[in-house]
XYZ file of C-alpha atoms in Angstrom:
104
model
C -123.067 -17.908 76.903
C -125.380 -19.296 74.402
C -126.159 -17.326 71.275
C -129.904 -16.216 71.125
C -130.059 -13.858 68.308
C -128.548 -13.403 64.994
C -126.622 -10.386 64.500
C -124.582 -8.788 61.632
C -121.036 -8.648 61.380
C -120.978 -5.029 61.962
C -123.380 -5.569 65.335
C -120.966 -8.073 66.482
C -117.842 -5.898 66.084
C -119.683 -3.199 68.098
C -120.499 -5.811 70.769
C -116.800 -6.768 70.756
C -115.618 -3.103 71.239
C -118.096 -2.558 73.988
C -117.023 -5.587 75.979
C -113.146 -4.473 75.376
C -114.247 -1.041 76.508
C -115.978 -2.784 79.749
C -113.099 -5.087 80.402
C -114.949 -8.398 79.429
C -112.456 -9.998 77.623
C -114.419 -13.564 77.052
C -117.407 -11.696 75.719
C -114.818 -9.633 73.244
C -113.151 -12.574 72.142
C -116.194 -14.421 71.354
C -118.015 -11.324 69.744
C -114.667 -10.877 67.377
C -114.974 -14.753 66.403
C -118.671 -14.159 65.498
C -117.990 -11.280 63.757
C -115.427 -12.874 61.413
C -117.660 -15.887 60.693
C -120.808 -13.840 60.214
C -118.841 -11.616 57.544
C -117.872 -14.672 55.791
C -121.290 -15.643 55.697
C -122.569 -12.262 54.670
C -120.148 -12.439 51.830
C -121.436 -15.905 50.646
C -118.074 -17.354 51.407
C -119.104 -19.501 54.415
C -122.425 -20.753 55.466
C -122.400 -20.147 59.577
C -123.353 -23.118 61.350
C -123.200 -22.560 64.889
C -123.294 -26.399 65.618
C -119.696 -26.922 64.185
C -116.619 -26.620 66.245
C -114.127 -24.100 64.871
C -112.339 -27.186 63.554
C -115.070 -28.350 61.492
C -115.962 -24.902 60.346
C -112.373 -24.800 58.904
C -112.685 -28.206 57.405
C -115.854 -27.100 55.672
C -114.607 -23.846 54.445
C -113.566 -23.209 50.694
C -109.533 -23.964 50.201
C -108.701 -20.126 50.000
C -110.246 -19.897 53.516
C -108.163 -22.803 55.139
C -105.321 -20.993 56.403
C -107.252 -18.154 58.112
C -109.849 -20.728 59.588
C -107.014 -23.125 60.504
C -105.443 -20.103 62.663
C -108.621 -19.164 64.027
C -109.540 -22.493 65.237
C -106.273 -22.746 67.026
C -106.869 -19.425 68.841
C -110.519 -20.414 69.439
C -110.023 -23.848 70.619
C -107.498 -22.770 73.206
C -109.944 -20.525 74.756
C -113.274 -22.286 74.270
C -112.147 -25.803 75.135
C -108.597 -25.543 76.372
C -109.167 -23.625 79.503
C -107.018 -20.763 78.197
C -108.114 -17.269 79.448
C -109.083 -14.796 76.881
C -106.117 -12.542 77.614
C -105.851 -8.842 76.171
C -103.249 -10.928 73.749
C -105.608 -13.356 72.870
C -108.565 -10.683 71.973
C -106.082 -8.709 69.906
C -105.369 -11.785 68.031
C -108.867 -12.591 67.281
C -109.607 -9.064 66.620
C -106.693 -8.498 63.847
C -107.920 -11.783 62.168
C -111.571 -10.322 62.041
C -109.743 -6.929 60.803
C -108.052 -9.355 57.980
C -111.520 -10.442 56.863
C -112.941 -7.006 56.958
C -110.406 -5.461 55.100
C -110.659 -7.901 52.122
């Protein structure tokens, strides 16, 4: 689904949680992904550029974010481009990455 509006990281978090509650795991996965990237953008750690793939985003990030964003890219690419379903386990992994950024 194309993103048609800018949202805060907190708004993406709410969207993710609502999607989980509704059982819409693909939407939850995407919203947690966008929460993480938006939070980094809000902190000035990474410029949010939705034209980049997750691998391009990881490559453009400061060195201290490379590990986190490489993990994010592996997870996201499997779902976004690799045809893997956004299972409850995948959503939980994405939420954990978003939580990791949120707690820093």
